[in-house]
Tab-separated table of C-alpha atoms in Angstrom:
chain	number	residue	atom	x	y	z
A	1	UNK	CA	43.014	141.722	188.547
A	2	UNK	CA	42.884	145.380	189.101
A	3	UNK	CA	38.875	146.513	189.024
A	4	UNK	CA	37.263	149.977	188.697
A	5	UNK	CA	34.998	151.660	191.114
A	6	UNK	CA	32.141	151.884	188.756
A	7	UNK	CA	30.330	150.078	185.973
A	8	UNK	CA	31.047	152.696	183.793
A	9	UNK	CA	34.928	153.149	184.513
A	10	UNK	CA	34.583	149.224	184.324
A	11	UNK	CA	33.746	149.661	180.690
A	12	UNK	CA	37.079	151.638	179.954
A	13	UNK	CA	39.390	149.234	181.629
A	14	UNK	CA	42.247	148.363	179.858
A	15	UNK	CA	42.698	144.553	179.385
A	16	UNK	CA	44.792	144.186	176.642
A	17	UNK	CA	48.274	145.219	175.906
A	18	UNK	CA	50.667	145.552	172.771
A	19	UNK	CA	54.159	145.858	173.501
A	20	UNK	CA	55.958	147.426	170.947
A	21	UNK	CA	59.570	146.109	171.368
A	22	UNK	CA	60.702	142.936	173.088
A	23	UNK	CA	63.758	144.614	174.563
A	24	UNK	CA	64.556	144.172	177.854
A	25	UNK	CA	62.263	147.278	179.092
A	26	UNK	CA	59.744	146.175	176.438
A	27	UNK	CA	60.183	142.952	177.891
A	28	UNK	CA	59.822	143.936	181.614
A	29	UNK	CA	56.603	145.786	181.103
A	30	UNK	CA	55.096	143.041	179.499
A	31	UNK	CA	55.445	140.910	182.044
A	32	UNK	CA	54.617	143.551	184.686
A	33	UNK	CA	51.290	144.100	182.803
A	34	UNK	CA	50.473	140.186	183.207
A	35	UNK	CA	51.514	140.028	186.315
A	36	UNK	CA	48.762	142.973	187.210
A	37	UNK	CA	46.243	140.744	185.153
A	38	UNK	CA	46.213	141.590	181.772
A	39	UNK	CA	47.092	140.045	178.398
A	40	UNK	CA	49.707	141.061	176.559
A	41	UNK	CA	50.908	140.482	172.784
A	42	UNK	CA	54.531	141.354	172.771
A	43	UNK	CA	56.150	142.393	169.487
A	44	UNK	CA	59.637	141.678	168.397
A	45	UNK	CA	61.113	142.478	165.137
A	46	UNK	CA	63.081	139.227	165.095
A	47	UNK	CA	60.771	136.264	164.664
A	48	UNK	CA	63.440	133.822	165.557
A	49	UNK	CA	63.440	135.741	168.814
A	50	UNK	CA	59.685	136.060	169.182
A	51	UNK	CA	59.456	132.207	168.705
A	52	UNK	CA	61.883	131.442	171.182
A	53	UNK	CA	60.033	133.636	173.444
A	54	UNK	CA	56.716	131.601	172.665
A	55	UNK	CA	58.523	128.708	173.304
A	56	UNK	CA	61.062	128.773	176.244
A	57	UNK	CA	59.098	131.750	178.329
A	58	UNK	CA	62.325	133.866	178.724
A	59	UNK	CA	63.863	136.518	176.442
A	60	UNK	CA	67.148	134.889	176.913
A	61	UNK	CA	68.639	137.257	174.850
A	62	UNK	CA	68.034	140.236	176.273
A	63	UNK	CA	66.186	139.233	179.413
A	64	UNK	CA	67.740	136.212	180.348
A	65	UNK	CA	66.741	134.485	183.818
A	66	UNK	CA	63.239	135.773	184.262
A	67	UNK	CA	60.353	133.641	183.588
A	68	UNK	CA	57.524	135.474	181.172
A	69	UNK	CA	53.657	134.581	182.682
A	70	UNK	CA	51.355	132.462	179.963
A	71	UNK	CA	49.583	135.765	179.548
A	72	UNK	CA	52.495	137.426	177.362
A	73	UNK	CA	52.483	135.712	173.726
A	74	UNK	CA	55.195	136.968	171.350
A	75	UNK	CA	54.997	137.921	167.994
A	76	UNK	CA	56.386	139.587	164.654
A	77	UNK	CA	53.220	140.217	162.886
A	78	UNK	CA	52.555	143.926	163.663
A	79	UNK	CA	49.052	143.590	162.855
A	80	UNK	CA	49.358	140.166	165.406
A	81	UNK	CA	50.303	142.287	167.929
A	82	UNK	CA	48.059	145.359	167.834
A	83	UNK	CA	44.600	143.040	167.140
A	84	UNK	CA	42.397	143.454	170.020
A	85	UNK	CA	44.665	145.789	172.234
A	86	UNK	CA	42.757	148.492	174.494
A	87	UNK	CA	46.279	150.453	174.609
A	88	UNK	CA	49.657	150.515	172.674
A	89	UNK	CA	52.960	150.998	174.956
A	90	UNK	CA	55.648	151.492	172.134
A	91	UNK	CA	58.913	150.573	173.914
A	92	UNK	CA	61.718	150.797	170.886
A	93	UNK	CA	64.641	153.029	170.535
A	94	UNK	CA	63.402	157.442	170.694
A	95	UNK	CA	65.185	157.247	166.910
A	96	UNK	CA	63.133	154.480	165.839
A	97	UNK	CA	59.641	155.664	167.226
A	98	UNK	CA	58.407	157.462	164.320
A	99	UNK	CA	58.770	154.882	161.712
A	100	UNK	CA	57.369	152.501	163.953
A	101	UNK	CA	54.864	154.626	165.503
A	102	UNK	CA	53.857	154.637	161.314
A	103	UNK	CA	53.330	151.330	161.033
A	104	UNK	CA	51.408	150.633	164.489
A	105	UNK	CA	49.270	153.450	163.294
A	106	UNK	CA	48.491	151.605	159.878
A	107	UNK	CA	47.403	148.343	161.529
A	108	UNK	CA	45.454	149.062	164.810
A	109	UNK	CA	42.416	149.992	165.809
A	110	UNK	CA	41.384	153.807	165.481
A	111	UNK	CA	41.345	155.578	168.674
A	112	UNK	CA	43.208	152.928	170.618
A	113	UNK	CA	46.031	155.081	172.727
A	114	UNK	CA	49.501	155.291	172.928
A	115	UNK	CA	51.706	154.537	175.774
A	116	UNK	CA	55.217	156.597	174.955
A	117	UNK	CA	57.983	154.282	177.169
A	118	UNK	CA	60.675	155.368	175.423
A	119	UNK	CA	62.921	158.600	176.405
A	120	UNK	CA	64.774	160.726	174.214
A	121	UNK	CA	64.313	163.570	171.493
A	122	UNK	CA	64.165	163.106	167.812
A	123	UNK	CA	67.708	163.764	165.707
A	124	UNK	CA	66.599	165.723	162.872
A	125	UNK	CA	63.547	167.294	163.943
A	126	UNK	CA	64.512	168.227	167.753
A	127	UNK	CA	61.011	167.070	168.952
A	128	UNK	CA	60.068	165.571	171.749
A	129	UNK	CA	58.442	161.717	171.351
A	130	UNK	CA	55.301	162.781	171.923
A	131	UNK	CA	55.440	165.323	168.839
A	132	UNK	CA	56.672	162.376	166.944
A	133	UNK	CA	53.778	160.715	167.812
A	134	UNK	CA	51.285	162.892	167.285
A	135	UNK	CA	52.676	163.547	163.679
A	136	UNK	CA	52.977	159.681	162.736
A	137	UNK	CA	49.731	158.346	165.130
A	138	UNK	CA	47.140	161.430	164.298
A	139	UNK	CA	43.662	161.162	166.382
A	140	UNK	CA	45.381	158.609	168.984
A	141	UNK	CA	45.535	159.908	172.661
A	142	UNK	CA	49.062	159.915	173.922
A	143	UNK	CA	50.600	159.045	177.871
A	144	UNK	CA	53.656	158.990	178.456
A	145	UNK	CA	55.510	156.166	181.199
A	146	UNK	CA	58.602	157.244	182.872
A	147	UNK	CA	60.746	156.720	186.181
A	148	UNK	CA	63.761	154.556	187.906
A	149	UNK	CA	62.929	151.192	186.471
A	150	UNK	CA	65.815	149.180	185.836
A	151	UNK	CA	63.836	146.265	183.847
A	152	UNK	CA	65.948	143.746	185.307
A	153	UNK	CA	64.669	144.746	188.553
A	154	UNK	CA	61.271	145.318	187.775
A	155	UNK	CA	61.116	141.317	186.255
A	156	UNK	CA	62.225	140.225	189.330
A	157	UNK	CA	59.606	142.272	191.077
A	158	UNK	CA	61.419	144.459	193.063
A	159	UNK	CA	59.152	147.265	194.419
A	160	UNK	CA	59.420	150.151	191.688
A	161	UNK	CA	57.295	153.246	191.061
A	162	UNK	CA	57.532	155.401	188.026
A	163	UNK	CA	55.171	157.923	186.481
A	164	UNK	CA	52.133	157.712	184.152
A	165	UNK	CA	51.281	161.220	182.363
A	166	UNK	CA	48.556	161.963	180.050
A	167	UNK	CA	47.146	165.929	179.358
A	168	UNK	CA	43.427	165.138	180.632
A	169	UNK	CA	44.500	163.399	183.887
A	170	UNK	CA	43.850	166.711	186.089
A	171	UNK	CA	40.704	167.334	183.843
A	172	UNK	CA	39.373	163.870	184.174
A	173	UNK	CA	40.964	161.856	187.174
A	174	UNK	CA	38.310	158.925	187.674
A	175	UNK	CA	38.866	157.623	183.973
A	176	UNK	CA	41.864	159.903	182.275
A	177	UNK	CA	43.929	157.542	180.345
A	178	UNK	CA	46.879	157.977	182.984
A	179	UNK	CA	44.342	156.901	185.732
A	180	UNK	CA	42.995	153.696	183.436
A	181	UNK	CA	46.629	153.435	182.758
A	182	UNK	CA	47.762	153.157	186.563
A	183	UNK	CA	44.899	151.056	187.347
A	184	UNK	CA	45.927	147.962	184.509
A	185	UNK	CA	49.728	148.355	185.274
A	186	UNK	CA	49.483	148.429	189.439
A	187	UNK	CA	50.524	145.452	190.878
A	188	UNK	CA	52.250	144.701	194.394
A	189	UNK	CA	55.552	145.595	193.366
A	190	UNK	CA	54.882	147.900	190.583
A	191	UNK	CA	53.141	151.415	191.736
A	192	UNK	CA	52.495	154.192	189.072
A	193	UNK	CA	51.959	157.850	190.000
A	194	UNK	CA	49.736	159.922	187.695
A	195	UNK	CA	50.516	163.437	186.472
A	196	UNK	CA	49.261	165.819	183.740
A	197	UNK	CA	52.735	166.913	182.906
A	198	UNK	CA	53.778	165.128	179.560
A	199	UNK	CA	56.135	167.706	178.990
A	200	UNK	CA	57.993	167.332	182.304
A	201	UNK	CA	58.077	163.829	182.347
A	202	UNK	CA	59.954	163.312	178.588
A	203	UNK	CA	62.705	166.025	179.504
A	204	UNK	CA	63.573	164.157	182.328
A	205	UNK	CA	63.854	160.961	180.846
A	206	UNK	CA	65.716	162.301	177.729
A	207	UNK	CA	67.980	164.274	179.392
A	208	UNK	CA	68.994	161.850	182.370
A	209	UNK	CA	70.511	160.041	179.874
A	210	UNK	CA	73.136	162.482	178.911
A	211	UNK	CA	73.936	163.278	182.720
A	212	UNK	CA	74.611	159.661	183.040
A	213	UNK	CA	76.976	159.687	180.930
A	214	UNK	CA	78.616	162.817	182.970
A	215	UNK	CA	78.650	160.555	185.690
A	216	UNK	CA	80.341	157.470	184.304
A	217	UNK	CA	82.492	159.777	183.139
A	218	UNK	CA	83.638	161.234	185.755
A	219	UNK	CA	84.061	157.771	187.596
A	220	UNK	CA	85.977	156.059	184.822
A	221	UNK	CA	88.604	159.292	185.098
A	222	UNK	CA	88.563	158.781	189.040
A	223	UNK	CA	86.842	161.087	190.460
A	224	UNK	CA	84.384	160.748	193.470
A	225	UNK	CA	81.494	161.198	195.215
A	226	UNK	CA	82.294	165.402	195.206
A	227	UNK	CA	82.475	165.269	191.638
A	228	UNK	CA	79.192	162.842	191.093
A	229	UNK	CA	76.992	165.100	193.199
A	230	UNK	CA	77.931	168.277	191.930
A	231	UNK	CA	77.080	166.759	188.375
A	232	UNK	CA	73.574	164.962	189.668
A	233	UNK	CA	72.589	168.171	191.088
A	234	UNK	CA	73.586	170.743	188.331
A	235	UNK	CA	71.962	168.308	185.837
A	236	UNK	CA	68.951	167.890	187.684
A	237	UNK	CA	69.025	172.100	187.019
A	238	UNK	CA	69.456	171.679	183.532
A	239	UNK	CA	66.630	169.628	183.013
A	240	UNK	CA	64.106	171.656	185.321
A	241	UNK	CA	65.194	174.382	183.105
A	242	UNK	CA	64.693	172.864	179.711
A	243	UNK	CA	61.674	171.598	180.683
A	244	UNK	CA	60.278	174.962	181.967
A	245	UNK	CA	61.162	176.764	178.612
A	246	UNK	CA	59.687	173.995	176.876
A	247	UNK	CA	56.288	174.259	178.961
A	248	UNK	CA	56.915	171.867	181.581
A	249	UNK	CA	56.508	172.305	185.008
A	250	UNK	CA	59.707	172.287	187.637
A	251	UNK	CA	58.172	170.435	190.193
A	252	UNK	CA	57.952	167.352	187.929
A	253	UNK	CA	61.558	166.895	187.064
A	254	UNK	CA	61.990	166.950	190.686
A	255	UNK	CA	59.960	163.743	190.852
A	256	UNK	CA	60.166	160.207	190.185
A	257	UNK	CA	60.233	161.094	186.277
A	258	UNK	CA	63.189	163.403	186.542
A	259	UNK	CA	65.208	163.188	189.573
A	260	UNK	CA	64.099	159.661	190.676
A	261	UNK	CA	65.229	158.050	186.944
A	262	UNK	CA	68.829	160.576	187.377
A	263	UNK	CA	69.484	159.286	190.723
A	264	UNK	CA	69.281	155.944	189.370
A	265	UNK	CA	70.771	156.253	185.984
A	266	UNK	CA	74.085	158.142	187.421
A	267	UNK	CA	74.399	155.935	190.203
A	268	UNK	CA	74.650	152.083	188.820
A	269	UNK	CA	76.664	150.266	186.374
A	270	UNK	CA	73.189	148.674	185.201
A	271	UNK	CA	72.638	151.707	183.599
A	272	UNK	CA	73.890	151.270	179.887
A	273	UNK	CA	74.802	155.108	179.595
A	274	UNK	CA	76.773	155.416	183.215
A	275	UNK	CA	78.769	152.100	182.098
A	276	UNK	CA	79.311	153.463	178.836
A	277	UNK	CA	80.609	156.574	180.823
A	278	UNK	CA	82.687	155.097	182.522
A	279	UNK	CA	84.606	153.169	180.275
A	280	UNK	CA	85.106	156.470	177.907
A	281	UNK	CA	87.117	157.554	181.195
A	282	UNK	CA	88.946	154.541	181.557
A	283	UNK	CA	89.968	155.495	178.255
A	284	UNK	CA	87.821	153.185	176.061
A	285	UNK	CA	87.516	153.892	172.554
A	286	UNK	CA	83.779	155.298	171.738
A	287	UNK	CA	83.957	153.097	168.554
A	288	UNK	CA	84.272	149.971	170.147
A	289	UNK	CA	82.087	150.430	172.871
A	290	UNK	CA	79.232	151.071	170.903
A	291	UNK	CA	80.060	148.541	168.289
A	292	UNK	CA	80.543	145.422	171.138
A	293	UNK	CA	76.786	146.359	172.860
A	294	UNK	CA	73.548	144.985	171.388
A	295	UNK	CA	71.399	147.569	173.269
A	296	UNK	CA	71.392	151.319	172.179
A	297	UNK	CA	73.158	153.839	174.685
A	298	UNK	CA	70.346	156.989	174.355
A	299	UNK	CA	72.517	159.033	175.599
A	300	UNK	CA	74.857	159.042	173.090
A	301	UNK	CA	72.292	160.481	170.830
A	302	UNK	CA	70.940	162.113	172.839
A	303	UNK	CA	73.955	164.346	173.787
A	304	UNK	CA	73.173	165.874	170.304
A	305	UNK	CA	69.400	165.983	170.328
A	306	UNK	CA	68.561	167.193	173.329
A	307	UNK	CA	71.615	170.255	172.700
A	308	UNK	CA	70.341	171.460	169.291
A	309	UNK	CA	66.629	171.861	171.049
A	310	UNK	CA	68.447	173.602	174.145
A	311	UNK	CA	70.320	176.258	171.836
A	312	UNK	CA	67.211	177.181	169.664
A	313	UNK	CA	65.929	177.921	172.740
A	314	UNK	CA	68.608	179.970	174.189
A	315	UNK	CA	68.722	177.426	177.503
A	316	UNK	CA	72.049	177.054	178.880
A	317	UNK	CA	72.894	173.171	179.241
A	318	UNK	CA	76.405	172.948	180.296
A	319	UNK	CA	76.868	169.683	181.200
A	320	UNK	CA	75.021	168.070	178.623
A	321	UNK	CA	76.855	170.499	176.097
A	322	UNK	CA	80.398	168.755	177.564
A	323	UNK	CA	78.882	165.474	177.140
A	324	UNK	CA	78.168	166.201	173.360
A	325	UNK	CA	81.398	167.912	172.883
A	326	UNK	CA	83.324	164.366	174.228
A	327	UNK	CA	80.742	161.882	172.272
A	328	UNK	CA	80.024	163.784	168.947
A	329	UNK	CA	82.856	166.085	168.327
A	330	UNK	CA	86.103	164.194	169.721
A	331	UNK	CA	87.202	166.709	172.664
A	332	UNK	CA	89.488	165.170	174.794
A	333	UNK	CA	87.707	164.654	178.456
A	334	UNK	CA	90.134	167.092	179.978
A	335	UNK	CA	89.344	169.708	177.905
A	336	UNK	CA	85.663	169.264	178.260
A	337	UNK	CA	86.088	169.308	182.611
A	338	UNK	CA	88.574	172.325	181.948
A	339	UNK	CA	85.554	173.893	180.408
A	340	UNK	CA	83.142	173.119	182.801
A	341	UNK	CA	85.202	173.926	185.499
A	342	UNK	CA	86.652	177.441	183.899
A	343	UNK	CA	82.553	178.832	183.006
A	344	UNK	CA	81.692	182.073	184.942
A	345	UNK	CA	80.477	181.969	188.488
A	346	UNK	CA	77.105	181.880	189.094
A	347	UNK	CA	74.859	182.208	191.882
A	348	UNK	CA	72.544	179.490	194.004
A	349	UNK	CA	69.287	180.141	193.191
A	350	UNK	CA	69.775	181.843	189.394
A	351	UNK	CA	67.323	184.401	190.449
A	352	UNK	CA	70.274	186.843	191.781
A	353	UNK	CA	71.420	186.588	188.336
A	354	UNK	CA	75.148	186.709	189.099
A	355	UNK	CA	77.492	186.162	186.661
A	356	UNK	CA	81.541	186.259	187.464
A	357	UNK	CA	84.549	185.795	184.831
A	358	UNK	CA	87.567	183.904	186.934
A	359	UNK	CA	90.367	181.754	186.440
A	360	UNK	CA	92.765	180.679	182.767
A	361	UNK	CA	91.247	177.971	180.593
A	362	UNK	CA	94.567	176.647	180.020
A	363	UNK	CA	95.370	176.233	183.763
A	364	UNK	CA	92.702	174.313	184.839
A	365	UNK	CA	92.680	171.810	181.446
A	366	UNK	CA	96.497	171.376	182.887
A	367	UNK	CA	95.452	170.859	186.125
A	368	UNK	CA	92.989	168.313	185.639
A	369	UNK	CA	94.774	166.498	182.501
A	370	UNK	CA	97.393	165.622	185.487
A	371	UNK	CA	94.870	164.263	188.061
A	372	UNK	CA	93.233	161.715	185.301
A	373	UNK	CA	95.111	158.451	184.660
């Protein structure tokens, strides 16, 4: 059981979780959070799933072959799951956060907090999740929990460490809500870093997503290690950039919340969105992919979302614009490398500000339509 250093931080320790979403990262964190001595009510929307849960001690539906600790009991009440709980980590789908967010905020506690643990940017709106949840959870302090954590891994306690942000962790580092946060998640194999950088932290998780799906892109069509590191590193540009015009600070995408979840997520076949890449260039069809999968590929989405917010703000995003151009508008994948491949030259670091026309379009869609299969 993880203690405080005073009687007074020892009367802000957080106990008691809710899980909000019995996915397999919902899931994970629940059982990470009992494993660092705290009890957990995890909420599924299924109650046949929930039961089973109660019952069997695996999600063996989403989670199969990891055994969940007598701390973590399951249900599909919302107002079950919330009852008692010192914090909230909502752990659904970034579409389906604010009409959940909604009806956590009807049932619990006031004042209880928020634990964002899901990555992405709203459709419609083009805000980020923790705009969503200020506007559906009003009055409840927000942190957001981010970094390489395959959940699969993390249940079977391999050592991970992600990122726990909340704005008065600078201001207030003995008993900030990222600090109590850290504190009740820690365990041996599960180490959370603190930052005050909310902002920082959601672009890289959102936009990871979509440079995953460069990545298995690129793989599925053949290409290798030149291609995946070119894409890893001008994506990991991309979202230091959004995340600066958004009010986020560089140095945090270059961390465990930005390029420690990219390395990961563009590197593995675990990753839903690199897999899902990667069968698009094999040459997949999008429709069936997505139809044959019972978790949600972000990404997808996301390719969309985080684009719109890039173009109000006049950031460039070309990777993640090819992405969207392949997944929402039906370019064919050669076109959409042509493109890449065919944009001015630029200059390493953009501070020289060079900018060079070169090459024919049409010559380089030819020449890479006959190097995929």
């Amino acid at each position: 059981m993880n203690a405080f250093p005073s009687d007074k931080n020892d009367a802000l320790a957080i106990k008691k979780f809710a899980v909000i979403g019995a996915g397999a990262w919902g899931t994970a964190l629940a059982i990470t959070a009992a494993r660092a001595g705290a009890e957990v009510t995890l909420w599924a929307r299924d109650p046949a799933l929930s039961a089973a849960i109660n019952r069997d001690r695996i999600n063996a539906q989403l989670l199969p072959g990891y055994d969940i600790p007598d701390a973590v009991s399951a249900t599909s009440d919302m107002a079950e799951a919330v009852a008692g709980a010192d914090a909230i980590l909502l752990v659904v789908p970034s579409q389906a956060i604010r009409d959940i967010g909604e009806r956590v905020h009807a049932v619990a506690a006031p004042g209880v907090p928020v634990v964002l643990a899901s990555k992405g940017v709203e459709r419609e709106s083009g805000k980020l999740m923790t705009t969503v949840v200020a506007e559906a959870m009003p009055g409840r302090p927000i942190a957001v929990l981010s970094g390489p954590s395959f959940a699969s891994e993390v249940a079977g306690g391999h050592p991970t460490a992600v990122t726990i942000a909340s704005a008065d962790a600078a201001e207030n580092p003995q008993d900030g809500l990222a600090t109590r946060l850290s504190l009740a998640l820690a365990a041996p194999s599960f180490r959370p870093y603190i930052s005050d950088d909310l902002i920082g932290v959601e672009v890289g998780g959102a936009v990871k997503n979509v440079i995953a799906i460069a990545c298995g892109i690129a793989s599925g069509s053949g290409f290798g290690a030149n291609t995946w590191a070119a894409l890893i590193t001008r994506g990991l540009d991309e979202m230091k950039t959004l995340a600066q015009a958004l009010g986020g600070r560089r140095e945090t995408v270059t961390g465990l919340s930005g390029m420690g979840d990219l390395a990961l997520t563009c590197s593995s076949e675990q990753s839903r969105n690199m897999s899902f890449g990667k069968a698009l260039g094999e040459r997949q069809r999008q429709e069936d992919l997505l139809s044959n999968r019972r978790s949600v590929v972000e990404g997808v989405v996301n390719a969309v979302s985080v684009t719109d917010l890039a173009r109000k703000l006049g950031v460039e995003m070309p990777i993640c614009e090819a992405v969207r151009s392949i997944v929402a508008d039906g370019v064919e994948i050669s076109e959409a490398i042509g493109r890449l491949m065919e944009r001015p030259l630029k200059a390493e670091p953009a501070a020289m500000n060079i900018t060079i026309p070169h090459g024919n379009e049409d010559d380089v869609e030819d020449y890479v339509s006959e190097m995929l299969p």
